[in-house]
Tab-separated table of C-alpha atoms and ligand atoms in Angstrom:
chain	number	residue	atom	x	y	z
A	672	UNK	CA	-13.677	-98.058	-110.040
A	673	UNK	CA	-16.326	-98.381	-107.550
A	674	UNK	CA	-19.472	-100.600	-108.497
A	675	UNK	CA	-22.223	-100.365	-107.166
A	676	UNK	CA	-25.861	-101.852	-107.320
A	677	UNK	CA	-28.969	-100.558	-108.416
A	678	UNK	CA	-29.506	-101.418	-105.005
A	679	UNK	CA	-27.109	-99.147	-103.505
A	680	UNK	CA	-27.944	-96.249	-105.562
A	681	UNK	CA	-31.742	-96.592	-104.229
A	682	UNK	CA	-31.040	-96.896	-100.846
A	683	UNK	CA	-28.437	-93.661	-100.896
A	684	UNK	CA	-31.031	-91.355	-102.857
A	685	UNK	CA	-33.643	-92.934	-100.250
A	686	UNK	CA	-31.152	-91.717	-97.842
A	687	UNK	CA	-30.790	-88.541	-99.272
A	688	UNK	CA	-34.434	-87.532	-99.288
A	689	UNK	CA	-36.660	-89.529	-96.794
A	690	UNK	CA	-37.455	-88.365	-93.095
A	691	UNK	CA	-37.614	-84.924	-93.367
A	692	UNK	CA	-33.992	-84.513	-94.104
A	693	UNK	CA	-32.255	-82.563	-97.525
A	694	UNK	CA	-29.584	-81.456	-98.729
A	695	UNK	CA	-27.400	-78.146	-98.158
A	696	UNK	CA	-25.835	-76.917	-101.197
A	697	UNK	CA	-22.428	-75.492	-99.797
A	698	UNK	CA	-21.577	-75.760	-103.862
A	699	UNK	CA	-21.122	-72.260	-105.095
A	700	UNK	CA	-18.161	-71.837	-107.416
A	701	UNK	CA	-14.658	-70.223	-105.993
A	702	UNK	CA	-15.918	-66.636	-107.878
A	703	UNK	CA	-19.452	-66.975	-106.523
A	704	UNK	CA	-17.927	-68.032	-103.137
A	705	UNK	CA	-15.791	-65.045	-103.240
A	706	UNK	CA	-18.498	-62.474	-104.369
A	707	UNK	CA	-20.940	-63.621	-101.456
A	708	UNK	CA	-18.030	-63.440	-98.873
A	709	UNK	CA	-16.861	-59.824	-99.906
A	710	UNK	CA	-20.554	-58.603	-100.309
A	711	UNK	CA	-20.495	-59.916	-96.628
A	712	UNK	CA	-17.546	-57.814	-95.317
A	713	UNK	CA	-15.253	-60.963	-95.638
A	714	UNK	CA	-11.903	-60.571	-97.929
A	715	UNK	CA	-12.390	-64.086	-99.948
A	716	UNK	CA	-9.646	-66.854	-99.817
A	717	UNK	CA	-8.939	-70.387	-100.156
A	718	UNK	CA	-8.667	-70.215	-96.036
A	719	UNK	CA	-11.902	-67.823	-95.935
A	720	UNK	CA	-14.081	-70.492	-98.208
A	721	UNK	CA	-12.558	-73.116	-96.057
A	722	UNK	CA	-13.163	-71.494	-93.018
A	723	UNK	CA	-17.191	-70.589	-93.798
A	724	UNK	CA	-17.720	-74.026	-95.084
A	725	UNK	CA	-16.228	-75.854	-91.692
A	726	UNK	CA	-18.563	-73.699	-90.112
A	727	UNK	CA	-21.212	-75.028	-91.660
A	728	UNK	CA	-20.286	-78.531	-91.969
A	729	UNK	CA	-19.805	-78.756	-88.128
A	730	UNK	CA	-23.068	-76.718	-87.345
A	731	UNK	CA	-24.035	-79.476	-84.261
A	732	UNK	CA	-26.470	-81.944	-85.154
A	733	UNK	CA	-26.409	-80.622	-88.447
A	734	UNK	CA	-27.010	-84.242	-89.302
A	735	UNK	CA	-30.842	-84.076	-87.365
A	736	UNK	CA	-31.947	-82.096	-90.428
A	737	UNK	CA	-29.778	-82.531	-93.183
A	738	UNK	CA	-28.539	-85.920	-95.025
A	739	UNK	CA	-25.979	-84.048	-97.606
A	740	UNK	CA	-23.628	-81.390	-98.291
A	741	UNK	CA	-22.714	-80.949	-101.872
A	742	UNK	CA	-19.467	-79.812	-102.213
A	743	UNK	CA	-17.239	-77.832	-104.998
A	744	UNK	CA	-13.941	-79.189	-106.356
A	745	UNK	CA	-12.110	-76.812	-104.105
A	746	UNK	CA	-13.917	-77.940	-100.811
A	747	UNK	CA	-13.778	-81.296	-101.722
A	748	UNK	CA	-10.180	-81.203	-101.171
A	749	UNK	CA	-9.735	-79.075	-98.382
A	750	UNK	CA	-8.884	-80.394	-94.883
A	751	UNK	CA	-10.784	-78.898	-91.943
A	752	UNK	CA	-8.310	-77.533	-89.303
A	753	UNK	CA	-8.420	-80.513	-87.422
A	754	UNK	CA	-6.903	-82.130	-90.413
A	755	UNK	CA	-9.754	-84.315	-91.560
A	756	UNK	CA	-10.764	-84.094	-95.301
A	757	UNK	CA	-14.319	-82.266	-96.154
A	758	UNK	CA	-16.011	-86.129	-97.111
A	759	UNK	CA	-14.208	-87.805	-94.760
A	760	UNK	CA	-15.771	-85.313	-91.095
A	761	UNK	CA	-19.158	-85.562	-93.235
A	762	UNK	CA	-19.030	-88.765	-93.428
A	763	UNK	CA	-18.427	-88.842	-90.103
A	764	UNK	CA	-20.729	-86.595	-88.695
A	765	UNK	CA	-23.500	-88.390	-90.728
A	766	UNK	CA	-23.726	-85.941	-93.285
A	767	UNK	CA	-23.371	-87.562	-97.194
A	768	UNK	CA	-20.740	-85.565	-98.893
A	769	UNK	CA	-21.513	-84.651	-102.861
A	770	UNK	CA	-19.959	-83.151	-105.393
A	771	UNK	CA	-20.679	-80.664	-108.120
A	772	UNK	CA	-19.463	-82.123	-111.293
A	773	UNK	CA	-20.649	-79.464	-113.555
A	774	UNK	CA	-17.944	-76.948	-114.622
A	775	UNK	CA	-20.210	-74.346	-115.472
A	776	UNK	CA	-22.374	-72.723	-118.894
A	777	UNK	CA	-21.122	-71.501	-122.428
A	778	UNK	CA	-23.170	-69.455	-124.769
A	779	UNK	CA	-25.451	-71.897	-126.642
A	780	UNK	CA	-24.909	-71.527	-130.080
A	781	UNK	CA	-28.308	-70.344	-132.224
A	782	UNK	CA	-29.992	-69.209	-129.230
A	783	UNK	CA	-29.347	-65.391	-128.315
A	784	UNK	CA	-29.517	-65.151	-124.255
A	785	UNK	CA	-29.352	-69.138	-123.776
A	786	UNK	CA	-26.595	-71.244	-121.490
A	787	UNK	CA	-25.850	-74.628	-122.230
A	788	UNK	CA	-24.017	-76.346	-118.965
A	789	UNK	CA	-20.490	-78.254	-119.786
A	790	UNK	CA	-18.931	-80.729	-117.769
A	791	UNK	CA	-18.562	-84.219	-119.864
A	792	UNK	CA	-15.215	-83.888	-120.845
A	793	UNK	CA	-13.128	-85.912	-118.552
A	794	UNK	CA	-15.852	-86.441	-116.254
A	795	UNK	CA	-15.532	-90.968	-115.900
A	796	UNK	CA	-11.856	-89.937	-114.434
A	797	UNK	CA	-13.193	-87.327	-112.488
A	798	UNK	CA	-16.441	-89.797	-110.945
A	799	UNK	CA	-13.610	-92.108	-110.176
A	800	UNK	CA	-11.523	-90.342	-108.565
A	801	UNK	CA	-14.446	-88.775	-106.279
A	802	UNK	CA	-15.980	-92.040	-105.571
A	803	UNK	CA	-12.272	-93.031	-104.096
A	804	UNK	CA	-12.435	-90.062	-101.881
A	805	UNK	CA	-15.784	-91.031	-100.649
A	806	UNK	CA	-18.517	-89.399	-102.996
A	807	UNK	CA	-21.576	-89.919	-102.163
A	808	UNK	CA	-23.429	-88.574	-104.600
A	809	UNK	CA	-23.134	-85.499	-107.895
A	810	UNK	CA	-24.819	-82.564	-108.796
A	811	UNK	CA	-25.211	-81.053	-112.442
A	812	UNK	CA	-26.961	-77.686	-112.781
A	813	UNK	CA	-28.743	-76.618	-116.306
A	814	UNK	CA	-29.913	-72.675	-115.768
A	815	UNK	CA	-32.514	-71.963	-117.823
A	816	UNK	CA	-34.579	-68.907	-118.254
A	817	UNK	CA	-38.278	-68.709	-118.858
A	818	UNK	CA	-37.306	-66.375	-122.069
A	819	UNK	CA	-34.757	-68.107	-123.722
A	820	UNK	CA	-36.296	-71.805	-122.949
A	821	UNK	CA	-36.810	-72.864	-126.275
A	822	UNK	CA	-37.141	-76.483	-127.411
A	823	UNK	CA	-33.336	-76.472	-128.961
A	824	UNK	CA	-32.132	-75.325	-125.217
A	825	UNK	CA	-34.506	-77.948	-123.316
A	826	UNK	CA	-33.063	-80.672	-125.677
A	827	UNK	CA	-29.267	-79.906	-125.330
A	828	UNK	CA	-29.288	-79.309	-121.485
A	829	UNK	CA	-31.374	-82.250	-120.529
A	830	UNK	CA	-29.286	-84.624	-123.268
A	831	UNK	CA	-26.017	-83.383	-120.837
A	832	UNK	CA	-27.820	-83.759	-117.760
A	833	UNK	CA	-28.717	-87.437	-118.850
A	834	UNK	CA	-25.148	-88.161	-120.030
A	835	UNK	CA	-24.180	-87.359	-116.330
A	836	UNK	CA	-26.363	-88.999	-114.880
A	837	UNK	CA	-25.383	-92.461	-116.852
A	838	UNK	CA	-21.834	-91.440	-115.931
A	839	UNK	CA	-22.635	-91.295	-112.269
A	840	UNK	CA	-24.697	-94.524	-111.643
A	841	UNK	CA	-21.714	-96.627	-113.894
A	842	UNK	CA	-19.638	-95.209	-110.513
A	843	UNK	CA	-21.698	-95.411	-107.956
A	844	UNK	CA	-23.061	-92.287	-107.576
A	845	UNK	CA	-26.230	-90.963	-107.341
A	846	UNK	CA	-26.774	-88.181	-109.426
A	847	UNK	CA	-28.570	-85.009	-108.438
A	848	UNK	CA	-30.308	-84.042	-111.773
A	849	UNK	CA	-31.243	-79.795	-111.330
A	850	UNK	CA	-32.758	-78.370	-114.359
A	851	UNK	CA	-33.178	-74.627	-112.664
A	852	UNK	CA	-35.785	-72.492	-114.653
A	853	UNK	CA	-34.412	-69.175	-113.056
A	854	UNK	CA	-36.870	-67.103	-110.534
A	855	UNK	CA	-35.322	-63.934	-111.749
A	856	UNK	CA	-37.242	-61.431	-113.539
A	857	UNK	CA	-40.875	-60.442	-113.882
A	858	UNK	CA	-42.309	-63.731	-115.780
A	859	UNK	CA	-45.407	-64.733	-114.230
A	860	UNK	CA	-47.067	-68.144	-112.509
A	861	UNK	CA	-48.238	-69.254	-115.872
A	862	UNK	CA	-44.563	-68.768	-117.748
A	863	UNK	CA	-43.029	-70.031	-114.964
A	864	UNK	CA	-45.310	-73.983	-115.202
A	865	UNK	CA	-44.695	-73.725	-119.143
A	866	UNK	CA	-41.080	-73.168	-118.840
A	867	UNK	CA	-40.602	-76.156	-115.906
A	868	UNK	CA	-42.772	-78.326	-117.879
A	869	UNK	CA	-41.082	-77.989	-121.115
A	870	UNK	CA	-37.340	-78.921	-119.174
A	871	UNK	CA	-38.552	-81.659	-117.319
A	872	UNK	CA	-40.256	-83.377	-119.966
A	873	UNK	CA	-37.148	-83.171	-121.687
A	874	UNK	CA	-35.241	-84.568	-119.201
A	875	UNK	CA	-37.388	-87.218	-118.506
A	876	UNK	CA	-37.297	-88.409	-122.114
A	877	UNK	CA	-33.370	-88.283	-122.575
A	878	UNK	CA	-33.050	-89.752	-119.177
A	879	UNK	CA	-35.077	-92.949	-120.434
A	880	UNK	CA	-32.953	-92.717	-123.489
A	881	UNK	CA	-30.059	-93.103	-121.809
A	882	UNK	CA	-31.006	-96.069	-119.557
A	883	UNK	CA	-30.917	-94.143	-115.679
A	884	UNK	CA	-32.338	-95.660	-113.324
A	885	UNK	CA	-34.997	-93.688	-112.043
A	886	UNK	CA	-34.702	-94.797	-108.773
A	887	UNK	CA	-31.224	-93.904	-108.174
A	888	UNK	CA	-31.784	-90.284	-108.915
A	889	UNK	CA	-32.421	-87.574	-106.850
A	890	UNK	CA	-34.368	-84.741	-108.538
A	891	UNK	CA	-33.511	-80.979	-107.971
A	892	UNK	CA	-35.976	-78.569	-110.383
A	893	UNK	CA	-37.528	-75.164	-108.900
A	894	UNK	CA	-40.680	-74.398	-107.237
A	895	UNK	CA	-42.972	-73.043	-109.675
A	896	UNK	CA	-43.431	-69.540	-108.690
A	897	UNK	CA	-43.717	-65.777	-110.599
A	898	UNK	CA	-40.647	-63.817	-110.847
A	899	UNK	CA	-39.006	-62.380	-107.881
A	900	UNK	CA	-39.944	-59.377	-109.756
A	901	UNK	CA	-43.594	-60.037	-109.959
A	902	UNK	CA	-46.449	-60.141	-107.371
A	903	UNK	CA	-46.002	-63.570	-105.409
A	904	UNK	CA	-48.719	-66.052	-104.624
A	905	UNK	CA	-49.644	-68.287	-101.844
A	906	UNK	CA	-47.336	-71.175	-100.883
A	907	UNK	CA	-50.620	-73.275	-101.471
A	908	UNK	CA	-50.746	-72.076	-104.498
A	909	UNK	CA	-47.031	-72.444	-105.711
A	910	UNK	CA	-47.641	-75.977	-103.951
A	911	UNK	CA	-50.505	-77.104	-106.122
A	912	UNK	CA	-49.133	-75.586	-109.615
A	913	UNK	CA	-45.648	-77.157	-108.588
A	914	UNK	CA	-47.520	-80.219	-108.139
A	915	UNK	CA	-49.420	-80.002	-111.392
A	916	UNK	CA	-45.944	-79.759	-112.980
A	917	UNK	CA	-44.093	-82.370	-111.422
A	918	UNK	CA	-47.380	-84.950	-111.693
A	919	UNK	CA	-47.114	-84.629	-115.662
A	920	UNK	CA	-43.722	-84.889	-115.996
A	921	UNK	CA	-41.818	-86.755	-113.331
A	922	UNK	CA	-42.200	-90.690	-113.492
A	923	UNK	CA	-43.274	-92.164	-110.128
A	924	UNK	CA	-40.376	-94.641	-109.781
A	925	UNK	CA	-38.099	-91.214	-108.972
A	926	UNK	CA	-37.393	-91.755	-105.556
A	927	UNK	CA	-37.141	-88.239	-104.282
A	928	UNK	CA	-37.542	-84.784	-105.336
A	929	UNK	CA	-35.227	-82.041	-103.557
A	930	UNK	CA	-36.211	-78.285	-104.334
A	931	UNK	CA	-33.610	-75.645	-105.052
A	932	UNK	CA	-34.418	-72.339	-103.263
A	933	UNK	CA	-33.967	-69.843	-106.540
A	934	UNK	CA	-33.036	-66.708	-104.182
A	935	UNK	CA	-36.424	-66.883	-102.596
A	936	UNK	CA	-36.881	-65.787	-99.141
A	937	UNK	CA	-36.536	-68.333	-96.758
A	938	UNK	CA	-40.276	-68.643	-95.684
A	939	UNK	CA	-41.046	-68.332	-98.840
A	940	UNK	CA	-39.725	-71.926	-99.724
A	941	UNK	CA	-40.176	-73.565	-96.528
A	942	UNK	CA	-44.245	-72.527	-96.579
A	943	UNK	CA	-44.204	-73.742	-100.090
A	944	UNK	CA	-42.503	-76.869	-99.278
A	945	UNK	CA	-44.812	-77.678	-96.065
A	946	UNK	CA	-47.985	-77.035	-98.510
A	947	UNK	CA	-46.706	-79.728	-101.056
A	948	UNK	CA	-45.884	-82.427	-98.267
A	949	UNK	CA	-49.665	-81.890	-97.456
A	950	UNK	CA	-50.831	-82.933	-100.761
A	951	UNK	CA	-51.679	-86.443	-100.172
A	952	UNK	CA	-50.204	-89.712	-101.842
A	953	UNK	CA	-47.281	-87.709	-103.509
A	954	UNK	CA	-45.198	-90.828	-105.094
A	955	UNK	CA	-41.746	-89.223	-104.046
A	956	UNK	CA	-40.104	-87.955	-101.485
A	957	UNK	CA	-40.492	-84.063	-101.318
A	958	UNK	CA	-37.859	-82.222	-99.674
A	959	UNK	CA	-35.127	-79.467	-99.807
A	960	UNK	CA	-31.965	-79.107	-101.713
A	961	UNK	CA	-31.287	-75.131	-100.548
A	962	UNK	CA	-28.475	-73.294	-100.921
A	963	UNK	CA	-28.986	-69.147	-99.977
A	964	UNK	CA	-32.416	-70.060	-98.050
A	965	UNK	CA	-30.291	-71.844	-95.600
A	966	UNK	CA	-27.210	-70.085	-95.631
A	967	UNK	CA	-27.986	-66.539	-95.998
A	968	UNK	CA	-28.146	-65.752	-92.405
A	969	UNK	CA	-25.224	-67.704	-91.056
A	970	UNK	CA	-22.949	-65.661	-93.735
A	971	UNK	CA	-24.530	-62.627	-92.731
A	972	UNK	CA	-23.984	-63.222	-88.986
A	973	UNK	CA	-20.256	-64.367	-89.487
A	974	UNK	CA	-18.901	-61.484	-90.589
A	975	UNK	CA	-15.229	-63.440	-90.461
A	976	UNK	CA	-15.193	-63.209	-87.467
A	977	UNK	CA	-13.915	-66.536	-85.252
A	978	UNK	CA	-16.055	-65.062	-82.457
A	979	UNK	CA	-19.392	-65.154	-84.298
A	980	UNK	CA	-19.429	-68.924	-85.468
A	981	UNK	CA	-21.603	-70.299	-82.692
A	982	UNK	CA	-24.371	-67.930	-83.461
A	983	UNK	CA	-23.469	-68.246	-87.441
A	984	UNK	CA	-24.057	-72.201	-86.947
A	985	UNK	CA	-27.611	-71.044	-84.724
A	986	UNK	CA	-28.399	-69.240	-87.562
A	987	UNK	CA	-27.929	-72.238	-90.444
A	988	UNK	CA	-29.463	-74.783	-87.391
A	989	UNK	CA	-32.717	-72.568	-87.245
A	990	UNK	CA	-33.172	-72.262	-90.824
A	991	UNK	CA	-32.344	-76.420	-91.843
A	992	UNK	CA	-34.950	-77.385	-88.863
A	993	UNK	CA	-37.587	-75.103	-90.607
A	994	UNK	CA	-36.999	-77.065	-94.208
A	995	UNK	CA	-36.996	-80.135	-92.659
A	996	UNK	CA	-39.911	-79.599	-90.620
A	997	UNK	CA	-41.765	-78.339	-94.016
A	998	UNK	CA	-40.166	-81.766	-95.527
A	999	UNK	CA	-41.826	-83.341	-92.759
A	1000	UNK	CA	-39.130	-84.087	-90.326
A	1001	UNK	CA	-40.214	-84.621	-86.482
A	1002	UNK	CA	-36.633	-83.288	-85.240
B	823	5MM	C1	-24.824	-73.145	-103.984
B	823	5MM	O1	-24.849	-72.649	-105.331
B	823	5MM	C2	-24.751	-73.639	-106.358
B	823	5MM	C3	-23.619	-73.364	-107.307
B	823	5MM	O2	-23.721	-72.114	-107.889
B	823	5MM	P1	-22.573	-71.595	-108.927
B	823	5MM	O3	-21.964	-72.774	-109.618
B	823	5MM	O4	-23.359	-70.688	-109.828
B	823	5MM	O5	-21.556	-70.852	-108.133
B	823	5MM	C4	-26.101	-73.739	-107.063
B	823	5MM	O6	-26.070	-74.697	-108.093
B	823	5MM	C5	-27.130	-74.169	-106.082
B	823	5MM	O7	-26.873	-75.498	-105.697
B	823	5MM	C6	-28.538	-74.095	-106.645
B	823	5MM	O8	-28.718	-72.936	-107.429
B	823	5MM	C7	-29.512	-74.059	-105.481
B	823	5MM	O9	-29.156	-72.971	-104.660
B	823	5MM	P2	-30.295	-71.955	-104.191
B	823	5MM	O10	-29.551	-70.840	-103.518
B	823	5MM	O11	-31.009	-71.545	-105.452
B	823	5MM	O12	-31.166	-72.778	-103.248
């Protein structure tokens, strides 16, 4: 097993989220994967995912703007087509390689509507095994919706997400904690800080309970925002609420917080994300942790098609330099 210090797991997490830089969350499961290829004209494969994922791991200078890719089982042991492994060329090209550990929701049981995320079973040998193969860091997602976020749900999630999170630093690994209060649906501003409140609070209490060290975390929870069905508000305003939230809940000794993009235009989160980085004497780091906001467009402009991956990689390049100018990065 690796072992690492608290040390280490501070400095990688400071890594992760200082500078201006975030993540890119290249994680979506195979079926996700596949339904966002197809809906893109692409027939989905192993060699497809593979394919669409090398493009965006060797965007160039992907590494100016983004610190870490987290990765799904299936990428994670891939090979590029020059042969190197997925962590290995990140590694290389100065990108942290993660992993989602998380193998995905079942009903929970009492509360109609509600998803409780699984993953513990097996998951020491699994750490292990990824921390050989050069893991970085994890990422375990709760999904949560503002109308089935009830204390029973909050409880059970964040008691999982805590477990993890244990697992990961007795490996090495920083874990990515992401309770994700859905933006779907027509819930409004006010729902949306009760709901993120309630989660986090949760989280922060089983985290203490299980002895994480807050400084080896990385934080992923949602902008506070209405619905993508309702009318929107201001990035300063999302900024300040999400603020509000985050200053009740989230201890100080957290060493960064990276935002998940919800399905949220890309200007959307970026203008939301630049607001909060003005707020003055923030104790984290604030930053990004996007998946669609980033990768949207390159998909889109691929098409499959081996002739369109320098202007799919333009694409993802244009859209990580506006996050991590928002995050505060001078690149
Ligand atoms: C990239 O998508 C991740 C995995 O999704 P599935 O397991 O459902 O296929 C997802 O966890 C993602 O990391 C977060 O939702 C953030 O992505 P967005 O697109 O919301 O920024």
């Amino acid at each position: 097993m690796t072992i690492s210090t608290a040390t280490d797991l501070h400095a990688v997490a400071e890594q992760m989220t200082s500078g201006g830089r975030g993540l890119l969350a290249a994680d979506e499961s195979i079926p996700t994967m596949s339904q966002r290829l197809e809906a893109a004209g692409v027939t989905a494969s192993d060699i497809a995912r593979r394919d669409y994922r090398q493009l965006l791991l060797t965007a160039p200078g992907l590494a100016a703007t983004v610190s870490g890719i987290i990765l799904c089982d299936e990428t994670f042991g891939q090979s590029l087509t020059d042969g190197r492994r997925f962590p290995e060329a990140a590694h290389e090209l100065g990108v942290l390689p993660g992993i989602k550990v998380d193998t995905g929701t079942v009903a929970c049981p009492g509360v109609d509507g509600a998803l409780l995320t699984q993953g513990l079973d097996g998951l020491d040998e699994r750490l292990e095994s990824y921390a050989a193969r050069g893991a970085a860091f994890a990422k375990w997602r709760a999904v949560l919706s503002v109308e089935t976020l009830v204390p029973q749900v909050a409880e059970g999630n964040a008691a999982a997400l805590a477990a993890y999170a244990a697992a990961c630093q007795r490996h090495g690994i920083v874990p990515v904690v992401e309770p994700e209060v859905l933006a779907a649906g027509s819930h409004d501003l006010v729902d949306s800080a009760r709901a993120t409140r309630m989660i986090l609070e949760a989280v922060f209490a089983e985290l203490d309970r299980a002895g994480v060290d807050l400084s080896g975390i990385v934080l992923k929870p949602n902008l506070v925002t209405p619905g993508l069905d309702s009318q929107q508000v201001s990035p300063r305003t999302i900024a300040t609420v999400t603020y509000d939230v985050l200053r009740a809940t989230v201890p100080a000794a957290v060493t960064g917080i990276a935002f998940l993009s919800g399905g949220h235009p890309t200007h959307r989160v970026t203008a939301a994300l630049a607001e909060l980085n003005r707020i003055e004497d923030a104790p984290w780091h604030l930053t990004f942790s996007f998946g669609r906001a980033l990768v949207n467009d390159a998909l889109a402009t691929w098409e499959g098609s081996p002739a369109h991956v320098t202007a799919a990689q333009r694409a993802l390049l244009a859209n990580c330099r506006e996050a991590a100018g928002a995050a505060g990065c001078g690149c």
